[in-house]
Short mmCIF file of the C-alpha atoms (twelve columns), coordinates in Angstrom:
data_MODEL
# 
_entry.id   MODEL 
# 
loop_
_atom_site.group_PDB 
_atom_site.id 
_atom_site.type_symbol 
_atom_site.label_atom_id 
_atom_site.label_alt_id 
_atom_site.label_comp_id 
_atom_site.label_asym_id 
_atom_site.label_seq_id 
_atom_site.Cartn_x 
_atom_site.Cartn_y 
_atom_site.Cartn_z 
_atom_site.pdbx_PDB_model_num 
ATOM 1   C CA . MET A 1   -41.638 -35.895 -44.756 1 
ATOM 2   C CA . ASP A 2   -44.667 -34.329 -44.017 1 
ATOM 3   C CA . LEU A 3   -45.681 -30.444 -44.405 1 
ATOM 4   C CA . SER A 4   -45.289 -29.690 -40.641 1 
ATOM 5   C CA . SER A 5   -41.549 -30.928 -40.818 1 
ATOM 6   C CA . VAL A 6   -40.623 -29.050 -44.122 1 
ATOM 7   C CA . LEU A 7   -42.096 -25.886 -42.376 1 
ATOM 8   C CA . GLY A 8   -40.445 -26.801 -39.027 1 
ATOM 9   C CA . GLY A 9   -37.380 -26.956 -40.936 1 
ATOM 10  C CA . LEU A 10  -37.676 -23.611 -42.807 1 
ATOM 11  C CA . LEU A 11  -38.769 -21.690 -39.873 1 
ATOM 12  C CA . GLU A 12  -35.186 -22.882 -38.013 1 
ATOM 13  C CA . LEU A 13  -33.138 -22.986 -41.273 1 
ATOM 14  C CA . LEU A 14  -34.159 -19.347 -43.001 1 
ATOM 15  C CA . PRO A 15  -33.272 -17.144 -40.087 1 
ATOM 16  C CA . VAL A 16  -29.517 -18.011 -40.119 1 
ATOM 17  C CA . PRO A 17  -28.568 -17.020 -43.564 1 
ATOM 18  C CA . LEU A 18  -30.774 -14.171 -43.271 1 
ATOM 19  C CA . VAL A 19  -29.325 -12.966 -40.083 1 
ATOM 20  C CA . GLY A 20  -25.907 -13.531 -41.384 1 
ATOM 21  C CA . LEU A 21  -26.319 -11.289 -44.211 1 
ATOM 22  C CA . ALA A 22  -27.630 -8.917  -42.325 1 
ATOM 23  C CA . TYR A 23  -24.669 -8.428  -39.945 1 
ATOM 24  C CA . ALA A 24  -22.142 -8.864  -42.483 1 
ATOM 25  C CA . LYS A 25  -23.652 -5.768  -44.777 1 
ATOM 26  C CA . ARG A 26  -24.169 -3.461  -41.326 1 
ATOM 27  C CA . ALA A 27  -20.503 -4.317  -40.665 1 
ATOM 28  C CA . SER A 28  -19.423 -3.745  -44.089 1 
ATOM 29  C CA . THR A 29  -21.420 -0.180  -44.139 1 
ATOM 30  C CA . LEU A 30  -19.475 0.527   -40.793 1 
ATOM 31  C CA . ALA A 31  -15.981 -0.503  -42.060 1 
ATOM 32  C CA . ALA A 32  -17.082 1.982   -44.914 1 
ATOM 33  C CA . ARG A 33  -17.368 4.602   -42.762 1 
ATOM 34  C CA . GLY A 34  -14.447 4.197   -40.563 1 
ATOM 35  C CA . GLN A 35  -16.204 2.268   -37.819 1 
ATOM 36  C CA . PRO A 36  -15.014 -1.441  -38.522 1 
ATOM 37  C CA . VAL A 37  -16.515 -4.414  -35.834 1 
ATOM 38  C CA . PRO A 38  -13.405 -6.099  -34.884 1 
ATOM 39  C CA . VAL A 39  -12.694 -9.124  -36.355 1 
ATOM 40  C CA . GLY A 40  -12.915 -11.206 -33.577 1 
ATOM 41  C CA . ARG A 41  -16.315 -9.992  -32.830 1 
ATOM 42  C CA . GLN A 42  -17.281 -10.805 -36.354 1 
ATOM 43  C CA . LEU A 43  -15.931 -14.538 -35.919 1 
ATOM 44  C CA . ALA A 44  -17.801 -14.714 -32.853 1 
ATOM 45  C CA . PHE A 45  -21.052 -13.671 -34.580 1 
ATOM 46  C CA . ALA A 46  -20.349 -16.439 -37.365 1 
ATOM 47  C CA . SER A 47  -19.623 -19.191 -34.892 1 
ATOM 48  C CA . GLY A 48  -22.663 -18.559 -33.311 1 
ATOM 49  C CA . LEU A 49  -24.497 -18.958 -36.335 1 
ATOM 50  C CA . ALA A 50  -22.545 -22.291 -37.487 1 
ATOM 51  C CA . LEU A 51  -23.631 -23.763 -33.799 1 
ATOM 52  C CA . ILE A 52  -27.110 -23.116 -34.470 1 
ATOM 53  C CA . LEU A 53  -26.779 -24.988 -37.880 1 
ATOM 54  C CA . ILE A 54  -24.568 -27.719 -36.238 1 
ATOM 55  C CA . ALA A 55  -27.109 -28.126 -33.359 1 
ATOM 56  C CA . LEU A 56  -30.161 -28.550 -35.767 1 
ATOM 57  C CA . PHE A 57  -28.737 -29.935 -39.201 1 
ATOM 58  C CA . SER A 58  -26.364 -32.201 -37.843 1 
ATOM 59  C CA . PRO A 59  -26.817 -36.086 -36.293 1 
ATOM 60  C CA . ILE A 60  -27.159 -34.198 -33.013 1 
ATOM 61  C CA . ALA A 61  -30.780 -33.006 -34.338 1 
ATOM 62  C CA . ARG A 62  -31.824 -36.701 -34.987 1 
ATOM 63  C CA . LEU A 63  -30.512 -38.117 -31.927 1 
ATOM 64  C CA . ALA A 64  -32.181 -35.319 -30.189 1 
ATOM 65  C CA . ASP A 65  -35.724 -36.517 -31.161 1 
ATOM 66  C CA . ASP A 66  -34.676 -40.316 -29.573 1 
ATOM 67  C CA . LEU A 67  -32.794 -39.149 -26.222 1 
ATOM 68  C CA . VAL A 68  -33.126 -36.712 -23.725 1 
ATOM 69  C CA . TYR A 69  -29.234 -36.015 -23.374 1 
ATOM 70  C CA . MET A 70  -28.996 -35.418 -26.844 1 
ATOM 71  C CA . HIS A 71  -31.940 -33.114 -26.945 1 
ATOM 72  C CA . MET A 72  -30.092 -31.325 -23.918 1 
ATOM 73  C CA . VAL A 73  -26.987 -31.347 -26.120 1 
ATOM 74  C CA . GLU A 74  -29.013 -29.658 -28.670 1 
ATOM 75  C CA . HIS A 75  -30.465 -27.156 -26.579 1 
ATOM 76  C CA . LEU A 76  -27.114 -26.201 -24.205 1 
ATOM 77  C CA . LEU A 77  -25.383 -25.240 -28.378 1 
ATOM 78  C CA . ILE A 78  -28.267 -23.093 -29.459 1 
ATOM 79  C CA . GLY A 79  -29.656 -21.492 -25.836 1 
ATOM 80  C CA . ASP A 80  -26.323 -21.012 -24.240 1 
ATOM 81  C CA . LEU A 81  -23.060 -21.397 -26.469 1 
ATOM 82  C CA . ALA A 82  -24.660 -19.969 -29.607 1 
ATOM 83  C CA . ALA A 83  -26.324 -17.314 -27.833 1 
ATOM 84  C CA . LEU A 84  -23.087 -16.519 -25.881 1 
ATOM 85  C CA . LEU A 85  -21.068 -15.886 -29.177 1 
ATOM 86  C CA . LEU A 86  -23.625 -14.025 -30.803 1 
ATOM 87  C CA . VAL A 87  -23.970 -11.581 -28.161 1 
ATOM 88  C CA . ILE A 88  -20.118 -11.281 -28.129 1 
ATOM 89  C CA . GLY A 89  -20.454 -10.672 -31.865 1 
ATOM 90  C CA . LEU A 90  -22.437 -7.472  -31.473 1 
ATOM 91  C CA . THR A 91  -21.607 -4.042  -30.932 1 
ATOM 92  C CA . GLY A 92  -23.666 -0.896  -30.068 1 
ATOM 93  C CA . PRO A 93  -23.165 0.311   -33.763 1 
ATOM 94  C CA . ILE A 94  -24.033 -3.079  -35.063 1 
ATOM 95  C CA . LEU A 95  -27.574 -2.954  -32.936 1 
ATOM 96  C CA . GLN A 96  -28.191 0.986   -33.415 1 
ATOM 97  C CA . PRO A 97  -30.400 0.297   -36.870 1 
ATOM 98  C CA . ILE A 98  -32.555 -2.137  -34.675 1 
ATOM 99  C CA . LEU A 99  -32.637 -0.046  -31.369 1 
ATOM 100 C CA . LYS A 100 -34.277 3.074   -33.382 1 
ATOM 101 C CA . ILE A 101 -37.089 0.989   -34.548 1 
ATOM 102 C CA . ARG A 102 -40.310 2.552   -33.099 1 
ATOM 103 C CA . GLY A 103 -41.194 0.278   -30.525 1 
ATOM 104 C CA . LEU A 104 -38.194 -1.631  -29.935 1 
ATOM 105 C CA . HIS A 105 -36.667 0.677   -27.291 1 
ATOM 106 C CA . TRP A 106 -38.175 -1.675  -24.608 1 
ATOM 107 C CA . LEU A 107 -35.145 -4.019  -25.384 1 
ATOM 108 C CA . GLN A 108 -32.938 -2.103  -23.826 1 
ATOM 109 C CA . PHE A 109 -35.603 -2.183  -20.479 1 
ATOM 110 C CA . LEU A 110 -35.143 -6.184  -20.943 1 
ATOM 111 C CA . SER A 111 -31.472 -6.293  -21.131 1 
ATOM 112 C CA . ARG A 112 -31.413 -4.922  -17.592 1 
ATOM 113 C CA . PRO A 113 -29.727 -7.878  -15.336 1 
ATOM 114 C CA . TRP A 114 -32.969 -8.154  -12.784 1 
ATOM 115 C CA . ILE A 115 -35.193 -8.519  -15.588 1 
ATOM 116 C CA . ALA A 116 -33.083 -10.747 -18.133 1 
ATOM 117 C CA . PHE A 117 -32.444 -13.423 -15.568 1 
ATOM 118 C CA . PRO A 118 -36.057 -14.140 -14.257 1 
ATOM 119 C CA . LEU A 119 -37.168 -14.186 -17.993 1 
ATOM 120 C CA . TRP A 120 -34.645 -16.888 -18.984 1 
ATOM 121 C CA . ALA A 121 -35.318 -18.760 -16.093 1 
ATOM 122 C CA . ILE A 122 -38.806 -18.809 -16.539 1 
ATOM 123 C CA . ASP A 123 -38.350 -20.060 -20.305 1 
ATOM 124 C CA . LEU A 124 -36.280 -22.549 -19.161 1 
ATOM 125 C CA . VAL A 125 -38.231 -24.221 -16.618 1 
ATOM 126 C CA . VAL A 126 -41.407 -23.899 -18.771 1 
ATOM 127 C CA . TRP A 127 -39.848 -25.825 -21.905 1 
ATOM 128 C CA . HIS A 128 -38.336 -28.227 -19.807 1 
ATOM 129 C CA . LEU A 129 -42.076 -29.456 -18.073 1 
ATOM 130 C CA . SER A 130 -42.545 -32.627 -19.440 1 
ATOM 131 C CA . GLY A 131 -45.802 -31.543 -21.440 1 
ATOM 132 C CA . PRO A 132 -43.567 -28.836 -23.663 1 
ATOM 133 C CA . TYR A 133 -40.746 -31.045 -24.096 1 
ATOM 134 C CA . ASP A 134 -42.572 -34.198 -25.183 1 
ATOM 135 C CA . ALA A 135 -45.039 -32.036 -27.383 1 
ATOM 136 C CA . VAL A 136 -42.185 -30.566 -29.185 1 
ATOM 137 C CA . LEU A 137 -41.175 -34.298 -30.877 1 
ATOM 138 C CA . THR A 138 -44.634 -34.462 -32.769 1 
ATOM 139 C CA . SER A 139 -44.537 -30.828 -33.786 1 
ATOM 140 C CA . PRO A 140 -41.634 -29.332 -35.824 1 
ATOM 141 C CA . PRO A 141 -43.204 -25.683 -35.689 1 
ATOM 142 C CA . LEU A 142 -43.465 -25.897 -31.928 1 
ATOM 143 C CA . HIS A 143 -39.991 -27.624 -31.933 1 
ATOM 144 C CA . ALA A 144 -38.769 -24.448 -33.480 1 
ATOM 145 C CA . LEU A 145 -40.708 -21.867 -31.347 1 
ATOM 146 C CA . GLN A 146 -38.776 -23.718 -28.785 1 
ATOM 147 C CA . HIS A 147 -35.607 -23.640 -29.964 1 
ATOM 148 C CA . ALA A 148 -36.200 -19.574 -31.018 1 
ATOM 149 C CA . CYS A 149 -37.103 -19.301 -27.186 1 
ATOM 150 C CA . PHE A 150 -34.004 -20.686 -26.067 1 
ATOM 151 C CA . LEU A 151 -31.676 -18.708 -28.493 1 
ATOM 152 C CA . ALA A 152 -33.834 -15.176 -27.933 1 
ATOM 153 C CA . PHE A 153 -33.788 -15.524 -23.799 1 
ATOM 154 C CA . GLY A 154 -30.203 -17.050 -23.893 1 
ATOM 155 C CA . MET A 155 -28.932 -13.978 -25.728 1 
ATOM 156 C CA . LEU A 156 -31.029 -11.821 -23.118 1 
ATOM 157 C CA . MET A 157 -29.452 -13.837 -20.316 1 
ATOM 158 C CA . TRP A 158 -25.912 -13.237 -21.723 1 
ATOM 159 C CA . MET A 159 -26.428 -9.168  -22.225 1 
ATOM 160 C CA . PRO A 160 -25.942 -8.044  -18.803 1 
ATOM 161 C CA . VAL A 161 -22.152 -9.265  -19.349 1 
ATOM 162 C CA . PHE A 162 -21.214 -8.892  -22.439 1 
ATOM 163 C CA . GLY A 163 -23.826 -6.895  -24.590 1 
ATOM 164 C CA . PRO A 164 -23.011 -3.444  -25.645 1 
ATOM 165 C CA . LEU A 165 -26.350 -1.950  -24.308 1 
ATOM 166 C CA . PRO A 166 -25.771 0.751   -21.905 1 
ATOM 167 C CA . LYS A 167 -25.233 -0.549  -17.944 1 
ATOM 168 C CA . PRO A 168 -25.041 0.862   -14.536 1 
ATOM 169 C CA . THR A 169 -22.053 2.594   -13.871 1 
ATOM 170 C CA . TRP A 170 -21.663 0.197   -10.829 1 
ATOM 171 C CA . TRP A 171 -22.241 -2.884  -12.916 1 
ATOM 172 C CA . ARG A 172 -18.378 -3.837  -13.539 1 
ATOM 173 C CA . ASN A 173 -16.667 -7.081  -12.695 1 
ATOM 174 C CA . ALA A 174 -17.629 -8.147  -9.426  1 
ATOM 175 C CA . ALA A 175 -21.566 -7.582  -10.166 1 
ATOM 176 C CA . PRO A 176 -21.231 -9.298  -13.525 1 
ATOM 177 C CA . LEU A 177 -19.267 -12.074 -11.716 1 
ATOM 178 C CA . ALA A 178 -22.208 -12.577 -9.153  1 
ATOM 179 C CA . TYR A 179 -24.986 -12.639 -11.784 1 
ATOM 180 C CA . VAL A 180 -23.352 -15.701 -13.707 1 
ATOM 181 C CA . VAL A 181 -22.635 -17.213 -10.568 1 
ATOM 182 C CA . VAL A 182 -26.466 -16.876 -9.721  1 
ATOM 183 C CA . VAL A 183 -27.535 -17.769 -13.156 1 
ATOM 184 C CA . ARG A 184 -25.175 -21.042 -12.932 1 
ATOM 185 C CA . LEU A 185 -26.658 -21.992 -9.554  1 
ATOM 186 C CA . PHE A 186 -30.140 -22.049 -10.764 1 
ATOM 187 C CA . SER A 187 -28.902 -24.243 -14.244 1 
ATOM 188 C CA . ALA A 188 -26.764 -26.400 -11.691 1 
ATOM 189 C CA . ALA A 189 -30.162 -26.933 -9.515  1 
ATOM 190 C CA . PHE A 190 -32.033 -27.732 -12.330 1 
ATOM 191 C CA . GLY A 191 -29.770 -30.203 -13.536 1 
ATOM 192 C CA . ASN A 192 -29.631 -31.818 -9.980  1 
ATOM 193 C CA . VAL A 193 -33.837 -32.026 -10.171 1 
ATOM 194 C CA . LEU A 194 -32.563 -34.054 -13.757 1 
ATOM 195 C CA . ILE A 195 -30.319 -36.118 -11.971 1 
ATOM 196 C CA . TRP A 196 -31.625 -37.020 -8.592  1 
ATOM 197 C CA . SER A 197 -35.548 -36.866 -9.028  1 
ATOM 198 C CA . GLY A 198 -35.724 -40.649 -9.362  1 
ATOM 199 C CA . THR A 199 -38.661 -40.115 -11.715 1 
ATOM 200 C CA . ALA A 200 -38.693 -40.009 -15.155 1 
ATOM 201 C CA . PHE A 201 -40.189 -36.836 -16.714 1 
ATOM 202 C CA . TYR A 202 -40.422 -37.117 -20.386 1 
ATOM 203 C CA . THR A 203 -42.503 -40.179 -21.698 1 
ATOM 204 C CA . GLY A 204 -42.222 -39.157 -25.208 1 
ATOM 205 C CA . TYR A 205 -38.683 -40.729 -25.949 1 
ATOM 206 C CA . ALA A 206 -39.361 -44.345 -24.848 1 
ATOM 207 C CA . ASP A 207 -39.201 -45.875 -27.916 1 
ATOM 208 C CA . GLY A 208 -35.753 -44.137 -28.789 1 
ATOM 209 C CA . GLU A 209 -34.419 -44.836 -25.380 1 
ATOM 210 C CA . ALA A 210 -35.409 -48.240 -25.748 1 
ATOM 211 C CA . ALA A 211 -33.687 -48.584 -29.436 1 
ATOM 212 C CA . HIS A 212 -30.224 -47.242 -27.999 1 
ATOM 213 C CA . GLY A 213 -30.608 -49.560 -24.995 1 
ATOM 214 C CA . ILE A 214 -30.846 -46.953 -22.327 1 
ATOM 215 C CA . SER A 215 -33.348 -46.318 -19.376 1 
ATOM 216 C CA . PRO A 216 -35.310 -43.332 -19.010 1 
ATOM 217 C CA . LEU A 217 -34.004 -42.419 -15.836 1 
ATOM 218 C CA . THR A 218 -30.140 -42.992 -17.119 1 
ATOM 219 C CA . ASP A 219 -31.314 -40.775 -20.021 1 
ATOM 220 C CA . GLN A 220 -32.646 -38.241 -17.925 1 
ATOM 221 C CA . GLY A 221 -29.723 -38.200 -15.323 1 
ATOM 222 C CA . VAL A 222 -26.900 -37.865 -18.099 1 
ATOM 223 C CA . ALA A 223 -28.875 -34.905 -19.305 1 
ATOM 224 C CA . GLY A 224 -28.519 -33.304 -16.012 1 
ATOM 225 C CA . ALA A 225 -25.032 -33.916 -15.870 1 
ATOM 226 C CA . ILE A 226 -24.344 -32.445 -18.587 1 
ATOM 227 C CA . MET A 227 -26.340 -29.284 -18.453 1 
ATOM 228 C CA . MET A 228 -24.008 -28.878 -15.093 1 
ATOM 229 C CA . GLY A 229 -20.887 -30.008 -16.514 1 
ATOM 230 C CA . GLU A 230 -21.537 -27.413 -19.354 1 
ATOM 231 C CA . GLY A 231 -22.479 -24.752 -17.311 1 
ATOM 232 C CA . MET A 232 -19.150 -25.049 -14.972 1 
ATOM 233 C CA . LEU A 233 -16.999 -24.898 -18.115 1 
ATOM 234 C CA . VAL A 234 -18.727 -21.999 -19.523 1 
ATOM 235 C CA . THR A 235 -18.466 -20.208 -15.857 1 
ATOM 236 C CA . LEU A 236 -14.933 -20.536 -15.689 1 
ATOM 237 C CA . GLY A 237 -14.328 -19.223 -18.760 1 
ATOM 238 C CA . VAL A 238 -16.049 -16.251 -18.038 1 
ATOM 239 C CA . ILE A 239 -14.598 -15.820 -14.545 1 
ATOM 240 C CA . VAL A 240 -11.137 -15.700 -16.586 1 
ATOM 241 C CA . TRP A 241 -12.368 -13.400 -19.216 1 
ATOM 242 C CA . LEU A 242 -13.705 -11.013 -16.586 1 
ATOM 243 C CA . PHE A 243 -10.431 -11.293 -14.611 1 
ATOM 244 C CA . PHE A 244 -8.302  -10.436 -17.280 1 
ATOM 245 C CA . ARG A 245 -11.094 -7.227  -18.394 1 
ATOM 246 C CA . ALA A 246 -10.544 -5.773  -14.972 1 
ATOM 247 C CA . ALA A 247 -6.673  -6.233  -15.097 1 
ATOM 248 C CA . ARG A 248 -6.892  -4.516  -18.395 1 
ATOM 249 C CA . GLU A 249 -8.973  -2.047  -17.565 1 
ATOM 250 C CA . VAL A 250 -7.134  -1.021  -14.741 1 
ATOM 251 C CA . GLU A 251 -3.879  -0.570  -16.721 1 
ATOM 252 C CA . GLN A 252 -5.985  1.497   -19.335 1 
ATOM 253 C CA . ARG A 253 -7.289  3.606   -17.076 1 
ATOM 254 C CA . GLN A 254 -4.153  4.168   -15.057 1 
ATOM 255 C CA . ARG A 255 -2.719  5.032   -18.424 1 
ATOM 256 C CA . LEU A 256 -5.129  7.441   -19.457 1 
ATOM 257 C CA . LEU A 257 -4.446  9.665   -16.057 1 
ATOM 258 C CA . ASP A 258 -0.887  9.324   -16.330 1 
ATOM 259 C CA . LEU A 259 -0.662  10.857  -19.963 1 
ATOM 260 C CA . ALA A 260 -3.541  13.252  -18.929 1 
ATOM 261 C CA . ASP A 261 -1.497  14.374  -16.272 1 
ATOM 262 C CA . ALA A 262 1.684   14.937  -18.451 1 
ATOM 263 C CA . ALA A 263 -0.213  16.873  -20.910 1 
ATOM 264 C CA . GLY A 264 -2.272  18.954  -18.508 1 
ATOM 265 C CA . PHE A 265 -5.308  17.450  -19.837 1 
ATOM 266 C CA . PRO A 266 -8.067  17.865  -17.095 1 
ATOM 267 C CA . LEU A 267 -9.110  14.192  -16.197 1 
ATOM 268 C CA . ASP A 268 -10.223 12.805  -12.947 1 
ATOM 269 C CA . GLU A 269 -10.432 8.879   -12.478 1 
ATOM 270 C CA . ARG A 270 -14.004 8.947   -12.335 1 
ATOM 271 C CA . ARG A 271 -14.054 10.356  -16.220 1 
ATOM 272 C CA . ALA A 272 -11.564 8.105   -16.740 1 
ATOM 273 C CA . ALA A 273 -12.708 4.807   -15.626 1 
ATOM 274 C CA . ARG A 274 -16.257 5.521   -17.159 1 
ATOM 275 C CA . ALA A 275 -14.742 5.861   -20.914 1 
ATOM 276 C CA . VAL A 276 -12.785 2.454   -20.303 1 
ATOM 277 C CA . ALA A 277 -15.953 0.743   -19.127 1 
ATOM 278 C CA . ALA A 278 -18.020 2.013   -22.093 1 
ATOM 279 C CA . GLY A 279 -14.853 1.026   -24.359 1 
ATOM 280 C CA . GLN A 280 -13.816 4.866   -25.309 1 
ATOM 281 C CA . GLY A 281 -10.546 4.692   -23.836 1 
ATOM 282 C CA . GLN A 282 -8.763  4.783   -27.014 1 
ATOM 283 C CA . LEU A 283 -10.926 7.538   -28.372 1 
ATOM 284 C CA . LEU A 284 -10.100 9.942   -25.004 1 
ATOM 285 C CA . GLU A 285 -6.697  9.059   -25.254 1 
ATOM 286 C CA . GLU A 286 -6.613  10.596  -28.797 1 
ATOM 287 C CA . ARG A 287 -8.409  13.443  -27.704 1 
ATOM 288 C CA . ILE A 288 -5.606  13.900  -24.824 1 
ATOM 289 C CA . ARG A 289 -2.780  13.761  -26.986 1 
ATOM 290 C CA . GLY A 290 -4.854  16.362  -29.513 1 
ATOM 291 C CA . GLY A 291 -5.442  18.600  -26.286 1 
ATOM 292 C CA . ARG A 292 -9.269  19.030  -26.959 1 
# 
């Protein structure tokens, strides 16, 4: 194993436990202050880190150097599924120390859907051009950079749907659903290009494909099919989640209005909807019960 391979491995491995420890420390601090991070969110974040390790340090990583479709599996694990789980694991209080760092306030700007989606799409296309896609096979540091970009822009893409950063008041349910559909239509179009192009774009996998007895076009086509299939399954899951979230919010909003009416507490529908959308429904309910 040469120095470049060792460096690439360290660049990919070290951030995972460091981020995990930082998250655990922040969660512990918040719990001590009486602001515990929900267990489900902590499990989601841990699962996201675990998926990254599986993608990078399992047989998937070795096969990704030989086959385009296994490289696609690796990228989807990192840039889509792990990114989704990590974003679900974030809360406003978890991110607060990061957002307070001078010069990082622009992260909130980048998380706006009309900014996040184009950046994600550009990153996806650029790294899947034949030059960069083949180049990472011979440069572990470049490969680590590719994975870091997929993860970062994947998290950015999911932020408007699951992230804790402030969103416009109109960005509820139907808008995130439309956003997810647009994202998946783009990835589906990209997958179709890989399937139906009739041209093998990635020549760097020729030896691996020959060793595994698969033709370059078949390898590339399977990669496109995997990309489309994974996208459809994740989109279905997001749609179901958005449906249940909408139903839960309607129920919670009506409960707050009924409770406020019974207690003589001044509360209009807009304020109740805003509190529920911001995840502050429980806090508002406590204020209503306390008459303040």
